[in-house]
Structures are given as structure tokens and as C-alpha cells.
mmCIF file with all atom_site columns, C-alpha atoms in Angstrom:
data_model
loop_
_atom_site.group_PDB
_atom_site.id
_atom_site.type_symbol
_atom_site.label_atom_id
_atom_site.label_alt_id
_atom_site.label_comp_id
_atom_site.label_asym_id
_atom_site.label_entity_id
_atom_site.label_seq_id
_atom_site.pdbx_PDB_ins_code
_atom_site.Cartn_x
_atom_site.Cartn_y
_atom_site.Cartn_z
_atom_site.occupancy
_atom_site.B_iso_or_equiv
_atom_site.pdbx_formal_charge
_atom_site.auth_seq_id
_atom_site.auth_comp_id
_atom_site.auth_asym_id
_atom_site.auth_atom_id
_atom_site.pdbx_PDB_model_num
ATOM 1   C CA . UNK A 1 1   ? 219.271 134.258 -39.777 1.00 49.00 ? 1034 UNK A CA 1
ATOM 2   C CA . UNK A 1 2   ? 219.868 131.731 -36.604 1.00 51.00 ? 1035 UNK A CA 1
ATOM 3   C CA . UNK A 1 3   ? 219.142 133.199 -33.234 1.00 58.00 ? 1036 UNK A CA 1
ATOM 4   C CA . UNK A 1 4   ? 221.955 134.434 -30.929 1.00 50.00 ? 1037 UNK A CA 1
ATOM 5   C CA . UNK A 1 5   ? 222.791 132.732 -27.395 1.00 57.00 ? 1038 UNK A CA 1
ATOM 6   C CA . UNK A 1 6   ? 224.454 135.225 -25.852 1.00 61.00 ? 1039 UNK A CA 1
ATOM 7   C CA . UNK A 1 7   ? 224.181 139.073 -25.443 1.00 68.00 ? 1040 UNK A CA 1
ATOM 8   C CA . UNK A 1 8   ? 226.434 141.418 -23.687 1.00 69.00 ? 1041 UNK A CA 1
ATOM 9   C CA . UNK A 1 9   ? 224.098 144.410 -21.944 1.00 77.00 ? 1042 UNK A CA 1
ATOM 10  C CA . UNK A 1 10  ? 225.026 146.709 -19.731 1.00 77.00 ? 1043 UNK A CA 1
ATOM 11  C CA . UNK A 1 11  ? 224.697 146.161 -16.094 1.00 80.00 ? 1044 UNK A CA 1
ATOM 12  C CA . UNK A 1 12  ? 221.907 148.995 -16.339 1.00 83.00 ? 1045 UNK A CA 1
ATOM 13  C CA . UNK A 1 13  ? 219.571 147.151 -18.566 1.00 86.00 ? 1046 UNK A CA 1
ATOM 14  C CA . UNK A 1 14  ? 220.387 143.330 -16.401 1.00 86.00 ? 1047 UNK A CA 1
ATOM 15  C CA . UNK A 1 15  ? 217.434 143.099 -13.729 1.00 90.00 ? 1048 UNK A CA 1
ATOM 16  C CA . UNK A 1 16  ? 217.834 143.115 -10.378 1.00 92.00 ? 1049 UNK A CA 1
ATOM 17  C CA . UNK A 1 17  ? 217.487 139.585 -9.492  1.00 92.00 ? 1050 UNK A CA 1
ATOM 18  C CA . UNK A 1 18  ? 220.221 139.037 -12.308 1.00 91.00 ? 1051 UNK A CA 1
ATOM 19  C CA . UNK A 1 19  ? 223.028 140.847 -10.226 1.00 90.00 ? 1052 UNK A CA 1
ATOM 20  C CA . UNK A 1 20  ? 222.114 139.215 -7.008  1.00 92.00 ? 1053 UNK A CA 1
ATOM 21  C CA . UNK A 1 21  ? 222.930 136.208 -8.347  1.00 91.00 ? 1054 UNK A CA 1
ATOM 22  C CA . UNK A 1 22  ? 226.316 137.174 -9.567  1.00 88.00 ? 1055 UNK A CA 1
ATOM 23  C CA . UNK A 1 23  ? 226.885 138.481 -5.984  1.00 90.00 ? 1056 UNK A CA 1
ATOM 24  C CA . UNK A 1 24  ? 226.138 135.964 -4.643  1.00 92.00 ? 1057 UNK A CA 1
ATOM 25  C CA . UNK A 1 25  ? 228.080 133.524 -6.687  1.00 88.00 ? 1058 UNK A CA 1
ATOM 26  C CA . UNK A 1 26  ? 230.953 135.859 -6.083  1.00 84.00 ? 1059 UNK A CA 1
ATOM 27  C CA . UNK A 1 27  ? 229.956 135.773 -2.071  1.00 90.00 ? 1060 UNK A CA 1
ATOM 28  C CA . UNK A 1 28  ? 230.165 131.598 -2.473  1.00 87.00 ? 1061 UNK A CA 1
ATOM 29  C CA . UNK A 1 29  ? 233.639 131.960 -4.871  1.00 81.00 ? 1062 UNK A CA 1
ATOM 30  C CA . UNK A 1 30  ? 234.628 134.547 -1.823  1.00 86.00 ? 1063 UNK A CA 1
ATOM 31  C CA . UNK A 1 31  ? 234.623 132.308 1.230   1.00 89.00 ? 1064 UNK A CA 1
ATOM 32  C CA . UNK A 1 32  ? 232.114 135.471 2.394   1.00 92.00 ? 1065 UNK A CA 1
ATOM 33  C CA . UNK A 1 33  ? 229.473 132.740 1.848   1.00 91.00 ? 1066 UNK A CA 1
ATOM 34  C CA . UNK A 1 34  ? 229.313 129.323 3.107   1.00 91.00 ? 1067 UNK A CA 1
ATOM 35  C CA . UNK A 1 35  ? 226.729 127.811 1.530   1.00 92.00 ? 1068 UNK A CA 1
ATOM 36  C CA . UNK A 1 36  ? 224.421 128.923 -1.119  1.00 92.00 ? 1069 UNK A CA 1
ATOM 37  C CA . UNK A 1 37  ? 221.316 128.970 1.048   1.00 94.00 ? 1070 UNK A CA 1
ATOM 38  C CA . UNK A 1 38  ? 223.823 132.159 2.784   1.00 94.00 ? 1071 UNK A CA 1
ATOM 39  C CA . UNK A 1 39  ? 224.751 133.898 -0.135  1.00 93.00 ? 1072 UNK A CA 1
ATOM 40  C CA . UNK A 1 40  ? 220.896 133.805 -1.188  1.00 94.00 ? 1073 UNK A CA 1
ATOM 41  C CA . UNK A 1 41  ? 220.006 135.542 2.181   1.00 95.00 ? 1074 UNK A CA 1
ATOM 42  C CA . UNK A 1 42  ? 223.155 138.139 2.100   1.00 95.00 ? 1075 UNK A CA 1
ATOM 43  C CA . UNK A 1 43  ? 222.048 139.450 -1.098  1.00 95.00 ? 1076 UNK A CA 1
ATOM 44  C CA . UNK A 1 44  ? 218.432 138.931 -0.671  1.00 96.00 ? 1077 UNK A CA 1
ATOM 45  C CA . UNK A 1 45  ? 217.231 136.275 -3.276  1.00 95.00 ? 1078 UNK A CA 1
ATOM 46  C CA . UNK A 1 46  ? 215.534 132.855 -2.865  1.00 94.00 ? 1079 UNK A CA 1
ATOM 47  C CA . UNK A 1 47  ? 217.755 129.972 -3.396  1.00 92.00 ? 1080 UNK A CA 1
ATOM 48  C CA . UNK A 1 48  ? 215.223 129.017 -5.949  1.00 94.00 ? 1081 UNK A CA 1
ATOM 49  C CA . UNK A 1 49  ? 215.966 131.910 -8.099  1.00 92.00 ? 1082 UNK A CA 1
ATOM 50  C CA . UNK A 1 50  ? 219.969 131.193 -7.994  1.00 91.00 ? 1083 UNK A CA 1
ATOM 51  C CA . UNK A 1 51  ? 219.781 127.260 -8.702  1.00 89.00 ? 1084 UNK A CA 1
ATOM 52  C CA . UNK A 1 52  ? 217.335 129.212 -11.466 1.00 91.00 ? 1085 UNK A CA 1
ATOM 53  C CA . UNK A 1 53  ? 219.991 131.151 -13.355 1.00 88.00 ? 1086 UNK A CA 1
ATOM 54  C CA . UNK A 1 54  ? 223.519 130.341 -11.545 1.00 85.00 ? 1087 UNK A CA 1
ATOM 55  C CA . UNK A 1 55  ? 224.525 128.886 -14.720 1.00 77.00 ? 1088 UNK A CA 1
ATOM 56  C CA . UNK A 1 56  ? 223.285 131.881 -16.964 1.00 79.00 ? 1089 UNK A CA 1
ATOM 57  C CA . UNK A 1 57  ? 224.776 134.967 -15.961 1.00 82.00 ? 1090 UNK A CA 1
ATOM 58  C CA . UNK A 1 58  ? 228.297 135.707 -15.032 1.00 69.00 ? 1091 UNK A CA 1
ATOM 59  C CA . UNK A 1 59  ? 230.590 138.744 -15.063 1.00 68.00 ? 1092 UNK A CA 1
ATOM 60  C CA . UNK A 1 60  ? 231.632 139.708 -18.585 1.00 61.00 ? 1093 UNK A CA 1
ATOM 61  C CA . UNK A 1 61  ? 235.513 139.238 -18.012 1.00 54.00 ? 1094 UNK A CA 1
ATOM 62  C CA . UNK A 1 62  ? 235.207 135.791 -16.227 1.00 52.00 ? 1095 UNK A CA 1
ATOM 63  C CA . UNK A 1 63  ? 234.121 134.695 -20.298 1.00 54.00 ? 1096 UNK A CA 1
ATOM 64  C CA . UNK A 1 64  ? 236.958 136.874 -22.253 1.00 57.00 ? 1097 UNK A CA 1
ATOM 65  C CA . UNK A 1 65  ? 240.102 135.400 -21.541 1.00 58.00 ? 1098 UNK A CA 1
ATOM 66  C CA . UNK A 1 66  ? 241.407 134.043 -24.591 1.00 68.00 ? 1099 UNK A CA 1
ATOM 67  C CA . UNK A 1 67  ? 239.051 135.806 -26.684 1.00 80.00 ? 1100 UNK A CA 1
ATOM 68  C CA . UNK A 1 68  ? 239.046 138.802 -29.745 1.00 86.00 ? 1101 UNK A CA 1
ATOM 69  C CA . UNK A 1 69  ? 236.864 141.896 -28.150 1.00 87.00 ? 1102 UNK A CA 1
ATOM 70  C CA . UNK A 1 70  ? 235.577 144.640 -30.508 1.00 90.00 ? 1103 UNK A CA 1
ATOM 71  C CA . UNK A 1 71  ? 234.022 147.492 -29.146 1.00 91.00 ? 1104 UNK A CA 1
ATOM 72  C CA . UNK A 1 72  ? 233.016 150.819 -31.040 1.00 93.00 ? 1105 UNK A CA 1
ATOM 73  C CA . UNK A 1 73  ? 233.984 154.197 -29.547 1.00 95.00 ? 1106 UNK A CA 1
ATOM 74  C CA . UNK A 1 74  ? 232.034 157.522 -30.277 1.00 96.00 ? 1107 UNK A CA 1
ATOM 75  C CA . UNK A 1 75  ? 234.771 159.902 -29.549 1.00 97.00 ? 1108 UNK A CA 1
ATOM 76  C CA . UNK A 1 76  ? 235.559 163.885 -29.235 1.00 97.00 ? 1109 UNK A CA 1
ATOM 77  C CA . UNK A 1 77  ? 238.438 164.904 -31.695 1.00 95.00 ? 1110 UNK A CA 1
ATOM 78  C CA . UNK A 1 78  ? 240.592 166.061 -29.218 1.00 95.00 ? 1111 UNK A CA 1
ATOM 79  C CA . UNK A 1 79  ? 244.105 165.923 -29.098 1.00 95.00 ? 1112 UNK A CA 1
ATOM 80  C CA . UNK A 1 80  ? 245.850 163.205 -26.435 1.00 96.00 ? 1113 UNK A CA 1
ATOM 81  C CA . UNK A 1 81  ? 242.038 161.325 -26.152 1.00 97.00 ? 1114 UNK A CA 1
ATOM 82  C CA . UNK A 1 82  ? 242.994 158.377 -28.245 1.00 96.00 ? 1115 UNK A CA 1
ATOM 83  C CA . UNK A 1 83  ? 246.394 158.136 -27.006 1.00 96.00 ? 1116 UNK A CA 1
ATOM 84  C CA . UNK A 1 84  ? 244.399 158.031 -23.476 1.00 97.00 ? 1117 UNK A CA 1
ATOM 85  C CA . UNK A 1 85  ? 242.199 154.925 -24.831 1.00 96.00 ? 1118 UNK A CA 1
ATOM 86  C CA . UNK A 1 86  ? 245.098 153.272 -25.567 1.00 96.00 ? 1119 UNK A CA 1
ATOM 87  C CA . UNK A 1 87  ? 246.975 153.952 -22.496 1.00 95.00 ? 1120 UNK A CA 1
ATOM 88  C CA . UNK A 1 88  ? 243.933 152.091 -20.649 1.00 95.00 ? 1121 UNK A CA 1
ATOM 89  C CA . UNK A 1 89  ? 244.374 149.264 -23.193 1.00 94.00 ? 1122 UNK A CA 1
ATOM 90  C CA . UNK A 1 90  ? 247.791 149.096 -21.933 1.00 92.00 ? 1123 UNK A CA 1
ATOM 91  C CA . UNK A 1 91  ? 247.453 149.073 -18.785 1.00 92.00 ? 1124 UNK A CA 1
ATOM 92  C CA . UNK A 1 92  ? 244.896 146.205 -18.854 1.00 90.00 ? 1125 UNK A CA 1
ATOM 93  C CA . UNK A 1 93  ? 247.679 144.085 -20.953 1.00 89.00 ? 1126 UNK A CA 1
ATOM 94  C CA . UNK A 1 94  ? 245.618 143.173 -23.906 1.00 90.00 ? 1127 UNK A CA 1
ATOM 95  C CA . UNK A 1 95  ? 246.986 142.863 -27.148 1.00 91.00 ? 1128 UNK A CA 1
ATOM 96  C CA . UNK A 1 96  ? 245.887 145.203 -29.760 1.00 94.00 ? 1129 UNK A CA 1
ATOM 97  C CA . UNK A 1 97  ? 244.671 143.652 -32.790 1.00 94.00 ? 1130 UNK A CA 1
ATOM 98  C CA . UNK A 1 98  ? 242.702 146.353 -35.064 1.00 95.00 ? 1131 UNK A CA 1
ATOM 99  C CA . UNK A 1 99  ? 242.397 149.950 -34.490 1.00 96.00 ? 1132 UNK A CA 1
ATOM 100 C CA . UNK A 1 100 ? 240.261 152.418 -37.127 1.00 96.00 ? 1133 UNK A CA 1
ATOM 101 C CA . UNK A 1 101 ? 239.474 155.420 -36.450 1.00 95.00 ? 1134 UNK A CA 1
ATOM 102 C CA . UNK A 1 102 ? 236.976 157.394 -38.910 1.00 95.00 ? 1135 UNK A CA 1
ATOM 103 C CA . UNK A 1 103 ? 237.468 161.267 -40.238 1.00 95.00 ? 1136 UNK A CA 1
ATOM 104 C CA . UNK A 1 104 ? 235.640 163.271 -37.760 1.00 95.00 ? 1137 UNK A CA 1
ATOM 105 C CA . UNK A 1 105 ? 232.455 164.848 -38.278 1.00 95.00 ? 1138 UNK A CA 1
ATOM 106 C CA . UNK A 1 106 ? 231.533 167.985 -36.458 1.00 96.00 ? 1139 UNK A CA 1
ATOM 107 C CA . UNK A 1 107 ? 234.516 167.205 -33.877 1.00 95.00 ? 1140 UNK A CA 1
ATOM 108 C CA . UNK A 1 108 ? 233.125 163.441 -33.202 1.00 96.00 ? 1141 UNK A CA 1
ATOM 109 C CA . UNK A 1 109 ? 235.423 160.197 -34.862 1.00 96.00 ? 1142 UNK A CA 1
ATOM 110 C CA . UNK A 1 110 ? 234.023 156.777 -34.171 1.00 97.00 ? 1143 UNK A CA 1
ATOM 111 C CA . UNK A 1 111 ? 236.902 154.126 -33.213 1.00 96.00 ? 1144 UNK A CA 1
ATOM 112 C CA . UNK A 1 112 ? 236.694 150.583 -34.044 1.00 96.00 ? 1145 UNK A CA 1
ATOM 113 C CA . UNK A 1 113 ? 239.023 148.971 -32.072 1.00 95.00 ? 1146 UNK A CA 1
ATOM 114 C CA . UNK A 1 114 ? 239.660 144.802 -31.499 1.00 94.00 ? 1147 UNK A CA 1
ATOM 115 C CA . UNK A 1 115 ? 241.600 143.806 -28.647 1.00 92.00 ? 1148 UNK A CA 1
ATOM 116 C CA . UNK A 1 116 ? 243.046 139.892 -27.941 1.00 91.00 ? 1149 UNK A CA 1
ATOM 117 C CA . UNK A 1 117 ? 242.054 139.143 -24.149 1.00 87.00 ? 1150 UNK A CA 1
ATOM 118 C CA . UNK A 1 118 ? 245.392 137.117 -23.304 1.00 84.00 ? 1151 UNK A CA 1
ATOM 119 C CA . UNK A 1 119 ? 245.723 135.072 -20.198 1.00 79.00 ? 1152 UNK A CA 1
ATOM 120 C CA . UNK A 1 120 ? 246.993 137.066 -17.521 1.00 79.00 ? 1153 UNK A CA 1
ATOM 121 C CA . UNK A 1 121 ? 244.953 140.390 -18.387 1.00 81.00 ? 1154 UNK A CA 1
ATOM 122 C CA . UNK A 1 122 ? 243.338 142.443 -16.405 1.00 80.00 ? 1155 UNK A CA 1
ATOM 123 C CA . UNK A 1 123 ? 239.633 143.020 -15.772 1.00 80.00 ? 1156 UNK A CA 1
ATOM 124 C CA . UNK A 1 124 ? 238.598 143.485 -19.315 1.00 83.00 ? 1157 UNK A CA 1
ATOM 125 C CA . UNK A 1 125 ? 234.665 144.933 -18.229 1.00 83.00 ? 1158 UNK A CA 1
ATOM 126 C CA . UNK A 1 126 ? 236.909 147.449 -15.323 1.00 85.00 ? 1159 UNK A CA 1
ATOM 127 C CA . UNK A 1 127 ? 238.832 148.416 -18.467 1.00 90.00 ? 1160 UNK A CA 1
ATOM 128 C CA . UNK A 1 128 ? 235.506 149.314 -20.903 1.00 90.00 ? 1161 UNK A CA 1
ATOM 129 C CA . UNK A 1 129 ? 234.396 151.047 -17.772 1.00 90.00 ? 1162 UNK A CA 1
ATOM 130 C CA . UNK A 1 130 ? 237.496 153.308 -17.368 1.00 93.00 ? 1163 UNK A CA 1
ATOM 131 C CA . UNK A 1 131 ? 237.656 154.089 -21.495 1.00 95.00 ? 1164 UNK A CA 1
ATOM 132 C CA . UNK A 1 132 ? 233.826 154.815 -21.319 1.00 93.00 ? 1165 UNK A CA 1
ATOM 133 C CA . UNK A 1 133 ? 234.719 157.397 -18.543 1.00 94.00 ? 1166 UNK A CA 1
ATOM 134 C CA . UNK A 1 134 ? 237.316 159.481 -20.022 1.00 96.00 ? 1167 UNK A CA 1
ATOM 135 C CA . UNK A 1 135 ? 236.360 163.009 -20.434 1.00 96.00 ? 1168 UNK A CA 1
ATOM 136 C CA . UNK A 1 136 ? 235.292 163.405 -24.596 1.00 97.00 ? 1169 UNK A CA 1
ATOM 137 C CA . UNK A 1 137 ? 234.222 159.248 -24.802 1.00 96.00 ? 1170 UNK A CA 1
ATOM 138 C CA . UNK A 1 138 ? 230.650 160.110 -25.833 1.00 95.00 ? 1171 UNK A CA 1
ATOM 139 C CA . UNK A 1 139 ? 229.595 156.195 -25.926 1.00 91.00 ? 1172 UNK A CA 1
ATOM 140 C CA . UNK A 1 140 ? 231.200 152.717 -26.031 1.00 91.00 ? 1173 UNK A CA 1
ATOM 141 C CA . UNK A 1 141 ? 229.385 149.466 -27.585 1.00 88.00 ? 1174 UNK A CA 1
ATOM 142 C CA . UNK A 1 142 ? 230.800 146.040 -27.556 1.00 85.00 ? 1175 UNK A CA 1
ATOM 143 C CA . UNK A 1 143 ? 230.076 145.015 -31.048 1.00 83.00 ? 1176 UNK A CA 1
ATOM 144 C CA . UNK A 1 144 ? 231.544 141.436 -31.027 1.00 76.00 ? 1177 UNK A CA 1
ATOM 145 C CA . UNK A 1 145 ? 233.514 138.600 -29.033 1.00 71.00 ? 1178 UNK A CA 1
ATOM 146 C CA . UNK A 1 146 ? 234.832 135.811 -30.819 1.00 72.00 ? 1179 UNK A CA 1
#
């Protein structure tokens, strides 16, 4: 099996130095930053270790326009709670593509659900981040972009 190139993790498991630098590309996209020897200092990195990985790590959403998201939902079996996930779909104008969701199991359905970033969507990582936070989402997993 080849090797993959990319991986999407959670900002959690991305180290430190990682998120600096997307700071402090987004200081230098800003205007906050003149130069990149500034944005390096606001955020507390070397310049060496932004020329470094500048080119390797960006914000999930600033890649997904254009593109077919799947993500997995562990999910309560509550009544309203999907109609909820897809009410934060919505609102992010996406276009729903697939949407399964399994029998539930001792009150928990997983949801497979594939979404078509199109241009002129919202923050697709702000809307992951909202799902994952609704009261009865137990866990969310981005299991492919295409």
C-alpha cells in the first residue's frame, strides 16, 4: 500500500511550533505583520522554523474548497440531534452529498455523512467544530477528502 501525504489531525495532537506558524502566516496574510521576521517574533518562533514548514501546514478549510468531505459521527439517538447536524451543514452552505445513518445500538447511531465544499462556503473546520459540540455528538472523525 503507497504511503499517504497528507493527514488531517486535530489541532490537539499538531505541536506547538506547528500552530505558530499558521499564526503567523495568518499575522503576515493579516496586515498585523509586516514582515515575516515580525510575525516570527509576535508569535514567538524563529524565522528559521517558519521558512522550515510555511509551506506544510495550513488551516484545514483554506484546502477544502471545491472538495468532497466525509466525516463519521458517533451520535446519541435522540430526537431533533440529526436534524441539528444538518442545520449546521446548512448554515455553512455545503452541499450534501451522502448521509447514512446506522440502527442504534444501546442509544448510540454512527452517521456517515459526505458533504461538497462549494466555493463560497463557510469555514468548513468552524463547522466540524460546532457539530462536534452539540450536546449528544459523542465523537467526529474526518474519514476522507477527495
Amino acid at each position: 500500500m503507497a504511503e499517504s501525504k497528507y493527514y488531517v489531525v486535530k489541532q490537539k495532537a499538531v505541536p506547538e511550533v506547528l500552530l505558530k506558524v499558521v499564526e503567523a502566516k495568518r499575522l503576515l496574510e493579516s496586515g498585523k505583520a509586516r514582515t515575516v521576521h515580525d510575525a516570527a517574533a509576535q508569535v514567538g518562533i524563529s524565522r528559521s522554523s517558519f521558512y522550515k514548514y510555511q509551506d506544510d501546514i495550513f488551516p484545514f478549510h483554506d484546502d477544502a474548497r471545491g472538495r468532497t468531505v466525509t466525516v463519521l459521527l458517533q451520535m446519541e439517538d435522540v430526537p431533533g440531534l440529526l436534524a441539528s447536524v444538518l442545520r449546521r451543514v446548512a448554515e455553512s452552505r455545503v452541499n450534501v452529498l451522502t448521509i447514512h445513518q446506522t440502527i442504534p445500538v444501546n442509544g448510540v447511531a454512527m452517521l456517515t455523512l459526505s458533504i461538497e465544499v462549494l466555493p463560497g462556503a463557510e469555514d468548513v473546520s468552524a463547522m466540524l467544530d460546532k457539530i462536534e459540540h452539540l450536546d449528544g455528538v459523542h465523537d467526529l472523525k474526518i474519514l476522507a477528502r477527495e
